[in-house]
Structure formats: structure tokens, C-alpha cells
N, CA, C and O atoms as a CHARMM CRD file, in Angstrom:
* protein
*
  328
    1    1 MET  N    -47.42900-148.12700  60.08200 PROA 1      0.00000
    2    1 MET  CA   -47.86100-147.78700  61.41300 PROA 1      0.00000
    3    1 MET  C    -48.90400-146.68400  61.33100 PROA 1      0.00000
    4    1 MET  O    -48.62600-145.59600  60.82600 PROA 1      0.00000
    5    2 LYS  N    -50.06400-146.95500  61.81300 PROA 2      0.00000
    6    2 LYS  CA   -51.14900-145.97800  61.76400 PROA 2      0.00000
    7    2 LYS  C    -51.30500-145.32400  63.12300 PROA 2      0.00000
    8    2 LYS  O    -51.08800-145.94200  64.16500 PROA 2      0.00000
    9    3 THR  N    -51.68900-144.04900  63.08400 PROA 3      0.00000
   10    3 THR  CA   -51.98300-143.33900  64.32100 PROA 3      0.00000
   11    3 THR  C    -53.48200-143.12000  64.39600 PROA 3      0.00000
   12    3 THR  O    -54.18400-143.17900  63.38700 PROA 3      0.00000
   13    4 SER  N    -53.96900-142.86500  65.61400 PROA 4      0.00000
   14    4 SER  CA   -55.41100-142.63500  65.76300 PROA 4      0.00000
   15    4 SER  C    -55.79500-141.32800  65.08600 PROA 4      0.00000
   16    4 SER  O    -54.95100-140.45900  64.87000 PROA 4      0.00000
   17    5 ASP  N    -57.05400-141.19700  64.75700 PROA 5      0.00000
   18    5 ASP  CA   -57.52200-140.05800  63.97400 PROA 5      0.00000
   19    5 ASP  C    -57.29900-138.71500  64.64800 PROA 5      0.00000
   20    5 ASP  O    -56.94900-137.74500  63.97600 PROA 5      0.00000
   21    6 ASN  N    -57.49100-138.63500  65.94900 PROA 6      0.00000
   22    6 ASN  CA   -57.45200-137.34000  66.61500 PROA 6      0.00000
   23    6 ASN  C    -56.14600-137.05400  67.33800 PROA 6      0.00000
   24    6 ASN  O    -55.97200-135.96800  67.89100 PROA 6      0.00000
   25    7 ARG  N    -55.24200-137.99500  67.34100 PROA 7      0.00000
   26    7 ARG  CA   -53.97100-137.79500  68.03800 PROA 7      0.00000
   27    7 ARG  C    -53.01800-136.97400  67.17800 PROA 7      0.00000
   28    7 ARG  O    -52.82200-137.28900  66.00500 PROA 7      0.00000
   29    8 PRO  N    -52.42000-135.91700  67.74900 PROA 8      0.00000
   30    8 PRO  CA   -51.48300-135.10900  66.95800 PROA 8      0.00000
   31    8 PRO  C    -50.21000-135.90500  66.65100 PROA 8      0.00000
   32    8 PRO  O    -49.83400-136.81700  67.38700 PROA 8      0.00000
   33    9 LEU  N    -49.56500-135.53600  65.55400 PROA 9      0.00000
   34    9 LEU  CA   -48.32100-136.19500  65.19100 PROA 9      0.00000
   35    9 LEU  C    -47.21700-135.78800  66.14700 PROA 9      0.00000
   36    9 LEU  O    -47.19300-134.66600  66.65400 PROA 9      0.00000
   37   10 SER  N    -46.31300-136.70800  66.38300 PROA 10     0.00000
   38   10 SER  CA   -45.16200-136.40500  67.23600 PROA 10     0.00000
   39   10 SER  C    -44.21000-135.48400  66.47700 PROA 10     0.00000
   40   10 SER  O    -44.25700-135.39400  65.25000 PROA 10     0.00000
   41   11 LEU  N    -43.36400-134.81800  67.21300 PROA 11     0.00000
   42   11 LEU  CA   -42.35500-133.96100  66.60900 PROA 11     0.00000
   43   11 LEU  C    -41.45400-134.77600  65.67500 PROA 11     0.00000
   44   11 LEU  O    -41.02300-134.28400  64.63200 PROA 11     0.00000
   45   12 TYR  N    -41.17500-136.02400  66.05900 PROA 12     0.00000
   46   12 TYR  CA   -40.36600-136.90800  65.22400 PROA 12     0.00000
   47   12 TYR  C    -41.00800-137.09700  63.84800 PROA 12     0.00000
   48   12 TYR  O    -40.33300-136.99900  62.82400 PROA 12     0.00000
   49   13 ARG  N    -42.31700-137.36900  63.83100 PROA 13     0.00000
   50   13 ARG  CA   -43.03300-137.57000  62.56600 PROA 13     0.00000
   51   13 ARG  C    -43.07600-136.28700  61.73200 PROA 13     0.00000
   52   13 ARG  O    -42.92200-136.33200  60.51100 PROA 13     0.00000
   53   14 ILE  N    -43.28200-135.15400  62.38800 PROA 14     0.00000
   54   14 ILE  CA   -43.30500-133.88400  61.67200 PROA 14     0.00000
   55   14 ILE  C    -41.94300-133.62000  61.03900 PROA 14     0.00000
   56   14 ILE  O    -41.86000-133.15700  59.90100 PROA 14     0.00000
   57   15 CYS  N    -40.88400-133.91300  61.77600 PROA 15     0.00000
   58   15 CYS  CA   -39.53400-133.74100  61.22800 PROA 15     0.00000
   59   15 CYS  C    -39.29200-134.67500  60.05200 PROA 15     0.00000
   60   15 CYS  O    -38.63000-134.29000  59.08900 PROA 15     0.00000
   61   16 LYS  N    -39.81300-135.88800  60.11200 PROA 16     0.00000
   62   16 LYS  CA   -39.68100-136.82000  58.99100 PROA 16     0.00000
   63   16 LYS  C    -40.41900-136.29500  57.76000 PROA 16     0.00000
   64   16 LYS  O    -39.90400-136.39300  56.64500 PROA 16     0.00000
   65   17 ILE  N    -41.61300-135.74200  57.94700 PROA 17     0.00000
   66   17 ILE  CA   -42.36000-135.15300  56.83300 PROA 17     0.00000
   67   17 ILE  C    -41.57700-133.98000  56.25800 PROA 17     0.00000
   68   17 ILE  O    -41.45900-133.84400  55.04000 PROA 17     0.00000
   69   18 LEU  N    -41.04400-133.13700  57.13100 PROA 18     0.00000
   70   18 LEU  CA   -40.24200-131.99700  56.68900 PROA 18     0.00000
   71   18 LEU  C    -39.02700-132.46300  55.89900 PROA 18     0.00000
   72   18 LEU  O    -38.71000-131.89400  54.85400 PROA 18     0.00000
   73   19 TRP  N    -38.34900-133.48900  56.38700 PROA 19     0.00000
   74   19 TRP  CA   -37.17500-134.01000  55.68300 PROA 19     0.00000
   75   19 TRP  C    -37.56000-134.51900  54.28800 PROA 19     0.00000
   76   19 TRP  O    -36.86300-134.23300  53.31500 PROA 19     0.00000
   77   20 CYS  N    -38.64700-135.25900  54.18500 PROA 20     0.00000
   78   20 CYS  CA   -39.10400-135.75900  52.88100 PROA 20     0.00000
   79   20 CYS  C    -39.42300-134.59800  51.94800 PROA 20     0.00000
   80   20 CYS  O    -39.11900-134.65500  50.75700 PROA 20     0.00000
   81   21 PHE  N    -40.03300-133.55300  52.48100 PROA 21     0.00000
   82   21 PHE  CA   -40.34400-132.36400  51.69000 PROA 21     0.00000
   83   21 PHE  C    -39.06400-131.71900  51.16900 PROA 21     0.00000
   84   21 PHE  O    -38.97800-131.34600  49.99900 PROA 21     0.00000
   85   22 VAL  N    -38.07700-131.59300  52.04100 PROA 22     0.00000
   86   22 VAL  CA   -36.81700-130.92800  51.69200 PROA 22     0.00000
   87   22 VAL  C    -36.05600-131.70200  50.61800 PROA 22     0.00000
   88   22 VAL  O    -35.46300-131.09800  49.72400 PROA 22     0.00000
   89   23 ILE  N    -36.06700-133.03000  50.69900 PROA 23     0.00000
   90   23 ILE  CA   -35.32300-133.81300  49.70200 PROA 23     0.00000
   91   23 ILE  C    -36.17800-134.15900  48.48800 PROA 23     0.00000
   92   23 ILE  O    -35.81800-135.01800  47.68400 PROA 23     0.00000
   93   24 ASN  N    -37.31700-133.47400  48.36900 PROA 24     0.00000
   94   24 ASN  CA   -38.15800-133.53500  47.17200 PROA 24     0.00000
   95   24 ASN  C    -38.80600-134.89600  46.92700 PROA 24     0.00000
   96   24 ASN  O    -38.90000-135.35200  45.78700 PROA 24     0.00000
   97   25 ILE  N    -39.24700-135.53100  47.99500 PROA 25     0.00000
   98   25 ILE  CA   -40.04000-136.75800  47.87300 PROA 25     0.00000
   99   25 ILE  C    -41.49700-136.33600  47.78000 PROA 25     0.00000
  100   25 ILE  O    -41.93700-135.46800  48.53300 PROA 25     0.00000
  101   26 THR  N    -42.24000-136.92700  46.88300 PROA 26     0.00000
  102   26 THR  CA   -43.64500-136.54800  46.71500 PROA 26     0.00000
  103   26 THR  C    -44.44800-136.89900  47.96400 PROA 26     0.00000
  104   26 THR  O    -44.02500-137.71300  48.78500 PROA 26     0.00000
  105   27 ALA  N    -45.60700-136.27300  48.08800 PROA 27     0.00000
  106   27 ALA  CA   -46.48100-136.54700  49.22800 PROA 27     0.00000
  107   27 ALA  C    -46.94100-138.00000  49.22400 PROA 27     0.00000
  108   27 ALA  O    -47.05700-138.61800  50.28200 PROA 27     0.00000
  109   28 THR  N    -47.20200-138.54400  48.04700 PROA 28     0.00000
  110   28 THR  CA   -47.62500-139.94100  47.94600 PROA 28     0.00000
  111   28 THR  C    -46.52200-140.87800  48.41700 PROA 28     0.00000
  112   28 THR  O    -46.78400-141.82900  49.15300 PROA 28     0.00000
  113   29 GLN  N    -45.29500-140.61300  47.99700 PROA 29     0.00000
  114   29 GLN  CA   -44.17000-141.44100  48.42700 PROA 29     0.00000
  115   29 GLN  C    -43.92600-141.29700  49.93100 PROA 29     0.00000
  116   29 GLN  O    -43.59100-142.27200  50.60400 PROA 29     0.00000
  117   30 THR  N    -44.09300-140.09100  50.44800 PROA 30     0.00000
  118   30 THR  CA   -43.93500-139.85200  51.88400 PROA 30     0.00000
  119   30 THR  C    -44.96200-140.65100  52.66600 PROA 30     0.00000
  120   30 THR  O    -44.64400-141.23900  53.70000 PROA 30     0.00000
  121   31 THR  N    -46.18700-140.67300  52.17600 PROA 31     0.00000
  122   31 THR  CA   -47.24900-141.45300  52.80500 PROA 31     0.00000
  123   31 THR  C    -46.85900-142.92100  52.89200 PROA 31     0.00000
  124   31 THR  O    -47.02400-143.55600  53.93300 PROA 31     0.00000
  125   32 GLU  N    -46.34400-143.45200  51.79600 PROA 32     0.00000
  126   32 GLU  CA   -45.96000-144.85700  51.76100 PROA 32     0.00000
  127   32 GLU  C    -44.76100-145.14400  52.65700 PROA 32     0.00000
  128   32 GLU  O    -44.72100-146.17500  53.32900 PROA 32     0.00000
  129   33 LEU  N    -43.78600-144.24000  52.67200 PROA 33     0.00000
  130   33 LEU  CA   -42.58200-144.44200  53.48200 PROA 33     0.00000
  131   33 LEU  C    -42.85900-144.36400  54.98000 PROA 33     0.00000
  132   33 LEU  O    -42.34000-145.16700  55.75500 PROA 33     0.00000
  133   34 LEU  N    -43.67900-143.39700  55.38400 PROA 34     0.00000
  134   34 LEU  CA   -43.88300-143.14300  56.80700 PROA 34     0.00000
  135   34 LEU  C    -45.14200-143.78600  57.37300 PROA 34     0.00000
  136   34 LEU  O    -45.29900-143.87700  58.59100 PROA 34     0.00000
  137   35 GLY  N    -46.03100-144.22800  56.50700 PROA 35     0.00000
  138   35 GLY  CA   -47.26800-144.84300  56.98400 PROA 35     0.00000
  139   35 GLY  C    -48.21700-143.84700  57.62400 PROA 35     0.00000
  140   35 GLY  O    -48.96200-144.18900  58.54100 PROA 35     0.00000
  141   36 ILE  N    -48.18700-142.61600  57.13800 PROA 36     0.00000
  142   36 ILE  CA   -49.06000-141.55800  57.64400 PROA 36     0.00000
  143   36 ILE  C    -50.14500-141.30800  56.60700 PROA 36     0.00000
  144   36 ILE  O    -49.90300-141.42800  55.40600 PROA 36     0.00000
  145   37 ASN  N    -51.31900-140.96600  57.06100 PROA 37     0.00000
  146   37 ASN  CA   -52.44800-140.71600  56.17300 PROA 37     0.00000
  147   37 ASN  C    -52.08400-139.69300  55.09600 PROA 37     0.00000
  148   37 ASN  O    -51.41700-138.69700  55.37700 PROA 37     0.00000
  149   38 ARG  N    -52.52100-139.94100  53.88200 PROA 38     0.00000
  150   38 ARG  CA   -52.21300-139.08100  52.74200 PROA 38     0.00000
  151   38 ARG  C    -52.70600-137.65400  52.95100 PROA 38     0.00000
  152   38 ARG  O    -52.01200-136.70100  52.59600 PROA 38     0.00000
  153   39 ASN  N    -53.89200-137.50100  53.52300 PROA 39     0.00000
  154   39 ASN  CA   -54.42800-136.15700  53.75900 PROA 39     0.00000
  155   39 ASN  C    -53.58900-135.38000  54.77000 PROA 39     0.00000
  156   39 ASN  O    -53.43600-134.16400  54.65100 PROA 39     0.00000
  157   40 THR  N    -53.05000-136.07500  55.75600 PROA 40     0.00000
  158   40 THR  CA   -52.18600-135.44100  56.74600 PROA 40     0.00000
  159   40 THR  C    -50.90200-134.94200  56.09200 PROA 40     0.00000
  160   40 THR  O    -50.48300-133.80800  56.32300 PROA 40     0.00000
  161   41 VAL  N    -50.28300-135.78500  55.28000 PROA 41     0.00000
  162   41 VAL  CA   -49.05500-135.40100  54.58100 PROA 41     0.00000
  163   41 VAL  C    -49.34400-134.24300  53.63100 PROA 41     0.00000
  164   41 VAL  O    -48.55800-133.29900  53.55200 PROA 41     0.00000
  165   42 ASN  N    -50.45200-134.30400  52.91700 PROA 42     0.00000
  166   42 ASN  CA   -50.81900-133.20400  52.00900 PROA 42     0.00000
  167   42 ASN  C    -50.99700-131.89300  52.76900 PROA 42     0.00000
  168   42 ASN  O    -50.58800-130.83500  52.29100 PROA 42     0.00000
  169   43 ARG  N    -51.60900-131.96300  53.95800 PROA 43     0.00000
  170   43 ARG  CA   -51.81300-130.76000  54.75900 PROA 43     0.00000
  171   43 ARG  C    -50.47000-130.14800  55.17300 PROA 43     0.00000
  172   43 ARG  O    -50.29000-128.93400  55.08100 PROA 43     0.00000
  173   44 TYR  N    -49.53400-130.97700  55.62500 PROA 44     0.00000
  174   44 TYR  CA   -48.22200-130.46900  56.02600 PROA 44     0.00000
  175   44 TYR  C    -47.44500-129.94200  54.82100 PROA 44     0.00000
  176   44 TYR  O    -46.78900-128.90500  54.92000 PROA 44     0.00000
  177   45 TYR  N    -47.50600-130.63200  53.69800 PROA 45     0.00000
  178   45 TYR  CA   -46.83800-130.14700  52.48300 PROA 45     0.00000
  179   45 TYR  C    -47.40800-128.79800  52.05600 PROA 45     0.00000
  180   45 TYR  O    -46.65900-127.90400  51.66300 PROA 45     0.00000
  181   46 SER  N    -48.71900-128.64900  52.13000 PROA 46     0.00000
  182   46 SER  CA   -49.35300-127.37100  51.77700 PROA 46     0.00000
  183   46 SER  C    -48.92200-126.26200  52.72500 PROA 46     0.00000
  184   46 SER  O    -48.65600-125.13900  52.29500 PROA 46     0.00000
  185   47 LEU  N    -48.85300-126.57900  54.02600 PROA 47     0.00000
  186   47 LEU  CA   -48.39200-125.59200  55.00000 PROA 47     0.00000
  187   47 LEU  C    -46.95400-125.16800  54.70600 PROA 47     0.00000
  188   47 LEU  O    -46.63500-123.98000  54.75700 PROA 47     0.00000
  189   48 LEU  N    -46.09700-126.12100  54.40400 PROA 48     0.00000
  190   48 LEU  CA   -44.69900-125.80700  54.10000 PROA 48     0.00000
  191   48 LEU  C    -44.58200-124.97100  52.83400 PROA 48     0.00000
  192   48 LEU  O    -43.78300-124.03600  52.77900 PROA 48     0.00000
  193   49 GLN  N    -45.36400-125.29700  51.82700 PROA 49     0.00000
  194   49 GLN  CA   -45.35400-124.50600  50.59500 PROA 49     0.00000
  195   49 GLN  C    -45.82200-123.07900  50.86100 PROA 49     0.00000
  196   49 GLN  O    -45.25600-122.12900  50.31800 PROA 49     0.00000
  197   50 GLN  N    -46.85200-122.92200  51.69200 PROA 50     0.00000
  198   50 GLN  CA   -47.36300-121.60100  52.02200 PROA 50     0.00000
  199   50 GLN  C    -46.33900-120.79900  52.81500 PROA 50     0.00000
  200   50 GLN  O    -46.18300-119.59900  52.59100 PROA 50     0.00000
  201   51 ILE  N    -45.64200-121.45200  53.73500 PROA 51     0.00000
  202   51 ILE  CA   -44.59900-120.78800  54.51500 PROA 51     0.00000
  203   51 ILE  C    -43.50900-120.26700  53.59100 PROA 51     0.00000
  204   51 ILE  O    -43.06900-119.12600  53.73100 PROA 51     0.00000
  205   52 ILE  N    -43.07400-121.09100  52.65300 PROA 52     0.00000
  206   52 ILE  CA   -42.03000-120.68600  51.70800 PROA 52     0.00000
  207   52 ILE  C    -42.52200-119.54300  50.83400 PROA 52     0.00000
  208   52 ILE  O    -41.79200-118.58100  50.59600 PROA 52     0.00000
  209   53 TYR  N    -43.74800-119.64400  50.36000 PROA 53     0.00000
  210   53 TYR  CA   -44.32300-118.58300  49.52200 PROA 53     0.00000
  211   53 TYR  C    -44.37100-117.25700  50.28600 PROA 53     0.00000
  212   53 TYR  O    -43.93200-116.22700  49.77600 PROA 53     0.00000
  213   54 ASP  N    -44.90200-117.28800  51.50500 PROA 54     0.00000
  214   54 ASP  CA   -45.00400-116.06700  52.31600 PROA 54     0.00000
  215   54 ASP  C    -43.62700-115.46300  52.57100 PROA 54     0.00000
  216   54 ASP  O    -43.44800-114.24800  52.48000 PROA 54     0.00000
  217   55 TYR  N    -42.66400-116.31400  52.88800 PROA 55     0.00000
  218   55 TYR  CA   -41.31000-115.84000  53.14600 PROA 55     0.00000
  219   55 TYR  C    -40.71500-115.18300  51.90000 PROA 55     0.00000
  220   55 TYR  O    -40.10100-114.12000  51.98900 PROA 55     0.00000
  221   56 GLN  N    -40.89600-115.81200  50.74600 PROA 56     0.00000
  222   56 GLN  CA   -40.35900-115.26500  49.50400 PROA 56     0.00000
  223   56 GLN  C    -41.04800-113.94200  49.14700 PROA 56     0.00000
  224   56 GLN  O    -40.39200-113.01100  48.68200 PROA 56     0.00000
  225   57 MET  N    -42.33700-113.85700  49.35800 PROA 57     0.00000
  226   57 MET  CA   -43.04800-112.61900  49.07300 PROA 57     0.00000
  227   57 MET  C    -42.53100-111.48500  49.95300 PROA 57     0.00000
  228   57 MET  O    -42.34000-110.36300  49.48300 PROA 57     0.00000
  229   58 GLU  N    -42.30800-111.77800  51.21900 PROA 58     0.00000
  230   58 GLU  CA   -41.78000-110.75600  52.12200 PROA 58     0.00000
  231   58 GLU  C    -40.36400-110.36000  51.72200 PROA 58     0.00000
  232   58 GLU  O    -40.00100-109.18500  51.77000 PROA 58     0.00000
  233   59 ARG  N    -39.58100-111.33700  51.33400 PROA 59     0.00000
  234   59 ARG  CA   -38.17900-111.07700  51.02400 PROA 59     0.00000
  235   59 ARG  C    -38.00800-110.32400  49.70900 PROA 59     0.00000
  236   59 ARG  O    -37.24700-109.35900  49.63800 PROA 59     0.00000
  237   60 PHE  N    -38.70500-110.75800  48.68200 PROA 60     0.00000
  238   60 PHE  CA   -38.47300-110.20900  47.35500 PROA 60     0.00000
  239   60 PHE  C    -39.41100-109.06400  46.98200 PROA 60     0.00000
  240   60 PHE  O    -39.14800-108.33800  46.02300 PROA 60     0.00000
  241   61 CYS  N    -40.47500-108.90100  47.71300 PROA 61     0.00000
  242   61 CYS  CA   -41.37400-107.77100  47.43700 PROA 61     0.00000
  243   61 CYS  C    -41.13000-106.64000  48.41600 PROA 61     0.00000
  244   61 CYS  O    -41.89600-105.67700  48.44400 PROA 61     0.00000
  245   62 TRP  N    -40.09500-106.73200  49.20900 PROA 62     0.00000
  246   62 TRP  CA   -39.67800-105.70800  50.15300 PROA 62     0.00000
  247   62 TRP  C    -40.78400-105.33000  51.13400 PROA 62     0.00000
  248   62 TRP  O    -40.93300-104.16900  51.51500 PROA 62     0.00000
  249   63 ARG  N    -41.54700-106.33100  51.52600 PROA 63     0.00000
  250   63 ARG  CA   -42.54200-106.07500  52.56400 PROA 63     0.00000
  251   63 ARG  C    -41.84900-106.08900  53.92200 PROA 63     0.00000
  252   63 ARG  O    -40.76600-106.65100  54.08200 PROA 63     0.00000
  253   64 LYS  N    -42.48800-105.46800  54.87800 PROA 64     0.00000
  254   64 LYS  CA   -41.92700-105.46400  56.21800 PROA 64     0.00000
  255   64 LYS  C    -41.96500-106.88600  56.75800 PROA 64     0.00000
  256   64 LYS  O    -43.02500-107.51100  56.79700 PROA 64     0.00000
  257   65 SER  N    -40.83200-107.38800  57.16700 PROA 65     0.00000
  258   65 SER  CA   -40.72300-108.77100  57.63100 PROA 65     0.00000
  259   65 SER  C    -41.28700-108.91600  59.03900 PROA 65     0.00000
  260   65 SER  O    -41.12400-108.03500  59.88300 PROA 65     0.00000
  261   66 ASN  N    -41.95500-110.04700  59.27700 PROA 66     0.00000
  262   66 ASN  CA   -42.48100-110.34600  60.60700 PROA 66     0.00000
  263   66 ASN  C    -41.46800-111.07600  61.47200 PROA 66     0.00000
  264   66 ASN  O    -41.75600-111.36700  62.63300 PROA 66     0.00000
  265   67 GLY  N    -40.30800-111.37700  60.94800 PROA 67     0.00000
  266   67 GLY  CA   -39.30400-112.06700  61.74000 PROA 67     0.00000
  267   67 GLY  C    -38.51000-113.05000  60.90100 PROA 67     0.00000
  268   67 GLY  O    -38.58400-113.06100  59.67200 PROA 67     0.00000
  269   68 THR  N    -37.77500-113.84900  61.58100 PROA 68     0.00000
  270   68 THR  CA   -36.92000-114.82400  60.92000 PROA 68     0.00000
  271   68 THR  C    -37.72900-115.99600  60.40900 PROA 68     0.00000
  272   68 THR  O    -38.91200-116.13400  60.72300 PROA 68     0.00000
  273   69 MET  N    -37.08200-116.84200  59.61700 PROA 69     0.00000
  274   69 MET  CA   -37.74800-118.04300  59.10800 PROA 69     0.00000
  275   69 MET  C    -38.20800-118.92500  60.27200 PROA 69     0.00000
  276   69 MET  O    -39.26400-119.55300  60.19400 PROA 69     0.00000
  277   70 TYR  N    -37.42700-118.97400  61.34000 PROA 70     0.00000
  278   70 TYR  CA   -37.82700-119.75600  62.51000 PROA 70     0.00000
  279   70 TYR  C    -39.13900-119.24700  63.08600 PROA 70     0.00000
  280   70 TYR  O    -40.02100-120.04000  63.41700 PROA 70     0.00000
  281   71 ASN  N    -39.27500-117.93800  63.20900 PROA 71     0.00000
  282   71 ASN  CA   -40.50700-117.36100  63.74800 PROA 71     0.00000
  283   71 ASN  C    -41.69900-117.65300  62.84600 PROA 71     0.00000
  284   71 ASN  O    -42.80000-117.92400  63.32500 PROA 71     0.00000
  285   72 ILE  N    -41.47100-117.59700  61.53900 PROA 72     0.00000
  286   72 ILE  CA   -42.54900-117.89000  60.59500 PROA 72     0.00000
  287   72 ILE  C    -42.96600-119.35300  60.71900 PROA 72     0.00000
  288   72 ILE  O    -44.15900-119.65400  60.75600 PROA 72     0.00000
  289   73 LEU  N    -41.99200-120.26500  60.78400 PROA 73     0.00000
  290   73 LEU  CA   -42.30100-121.68200  60.96100 PROA 73     0.00000
  291   73 LEU  C    -43.05800-121.90500  62.26400 PROA 73     0.00000
  292   73 LEU  O    -44.03100-122.65800  62.30400 PROA 73     0.00000
  293   74 ASN  N    -42.61300-121.25500  63.31500 PROA 74     0.00000
  294   74 ASN  CA   -43.25400-121.42100  64.61300 PROA 74     0.00000
  295   74 ASN  C    -44.69000-120.91000  64.58400 PROA 74     0.00000
  296   74 ASN  O    -45.57300-121.52000  65.18600 PROA 74     0.00000
  297   75 GLN  N    -44.93400-119.79900  63.89300 PROA 75     0.00000
  298   75 GLN  CA   -46.28800-119.26300  63.78100 PROA 75     0.00000
  299   75 GLN  C    -47.19300-120.22400  63.02100 PROA 75     0.00000
  300   75 GLN  O    -48.32000-120.48500  63.44300 PROA 75     0.00000
  301   76 LYS  N    -46.70200-120.75200  61.90100 PROA 76     0.00000
  302   76 LYS  CA   -47.53400-121.59200  61.04800 PROA 76     0.00000
  303   76 LYS  C    -47.71800-122.99600  61.60800 PROA 76     0.00000
  304   76 LYS  O    -48.81200-123.55500  61.52600 PROA 76     0.00000
  305   77 LEU  N    -46.64500-123.58000  62.18500 PROA 77     0.00000
  306   77 LEU  CA   -46.70000-124.95800  62.63500 PROA 77     0.00000
  307   77 LEU  C    -46.85600-125.08100  64.14500 PROA 77     0.00000
  308   77 LEU  O    -46.98900-126.18900  64.66600 PROA 77     0.00000
  309   78 GLY  N    -46.84200-123.95800  64.85100 PROA 78     0.00000
  310   78 GLY  CA   -46.89800-123.98600  66.30500 PROA 78     0.00000
  311   78 GLY  C    -48.04800-124.79400  66.87800 PROA 78     0.00000
  312   78 GLY  O    -47.87200-125.54800  67.83500 PROA 78     0.00000
  313   79 LYS  N    -49.21700-124.63400  66.29200 PROA 79     0.00000
  314   79 LYS  CA   -50.37700-125.35700  66.82900 PROA 79     0.00000
  315   79 LYS  C    -50.27200-126.85700  66.57900 PROA 79     0.00000
  316   79 LYS  O    -50.92300-127.63700  67.27400 PROA 79     0.00000
  317   80 TYR  N    -49.46500-127.28200  65.59900 PROA 80     0.00000
  318   80 TYR  CA   -49.29600-128.70400  65.32400 PROA 80     0.00000
  319   80 TYR  C    -48.18900-129.32700  66.17300 PROA 80     0.00000
  320   80 TYR  O    -48.08200-130.55100  66.25600 PROA 80     0.00000
  321   81 LEU  N    -47.37200-128.49400  66.79800 PROA 81     0.00000
  322   81 LEU  CA   -46.26800-129.00200  67.61100 PROA 81     0.00000
  323   81 LEU  C    -46.63400-129.16700  69.06200 PROA 81     0.00000
  324   81 LEU  O    -45.84000-129.70000  69.83600 PROA 81     0.00000
  325   82 LYS  N    -47.82200-128.72200  69.46000 PROA 82     0.00000
  326   82 LYS  CA   -48.24200-128.82400  70.86000 PROA 82     0.00000
  327   82 LYS  C    -48.77200-130.18800  71.17200 PROA 82     0.00000
  328   82 LYS  O    -49.17200-130.45100  72.30700 PROA 82     0.00000
């Protein structure tokens, strides 16, 4: 199932990408399973990796935290959920 180029992904699709990321399915396999463009999946995987990296840096380098993991996810993915 293909989506139009400029239409944002539904929350359902974003959750499916997140689930594939969490259970360690590669971006290529996620593309094949969900029928979403490879570049789109790569972009979301990169965002998720960056979120985890930023969170770990704040946690383990004793930097002042900007909030909970939920707030960090909302900041990074908020524009994609609208």
C-alpha cells in the first residue's frame, strides 16, 4: 500500500514503524512489511536512534534533563504526528 508523496503518515503507521524498530526489524524489512517508502522508514529510524542517543547522553553524562522520555519523543516526533 503506497501513500502519496506529501501526505503525512497516520499515527497507526508511525506506531507500526516504532514497533518494528523496538523488535529489531531492519529498516529494509520494515519497508517490505509495511509498504512504506524506504527513505521514510530510514528517516523515522534515524529519529528514533537520535532520541535514544540524546536520552542516554542526558542520563549517563549527568546533564540537566529536559523532561521525561515522553516529552523528548513528543519534541522530536511532534511535527510528524500532526
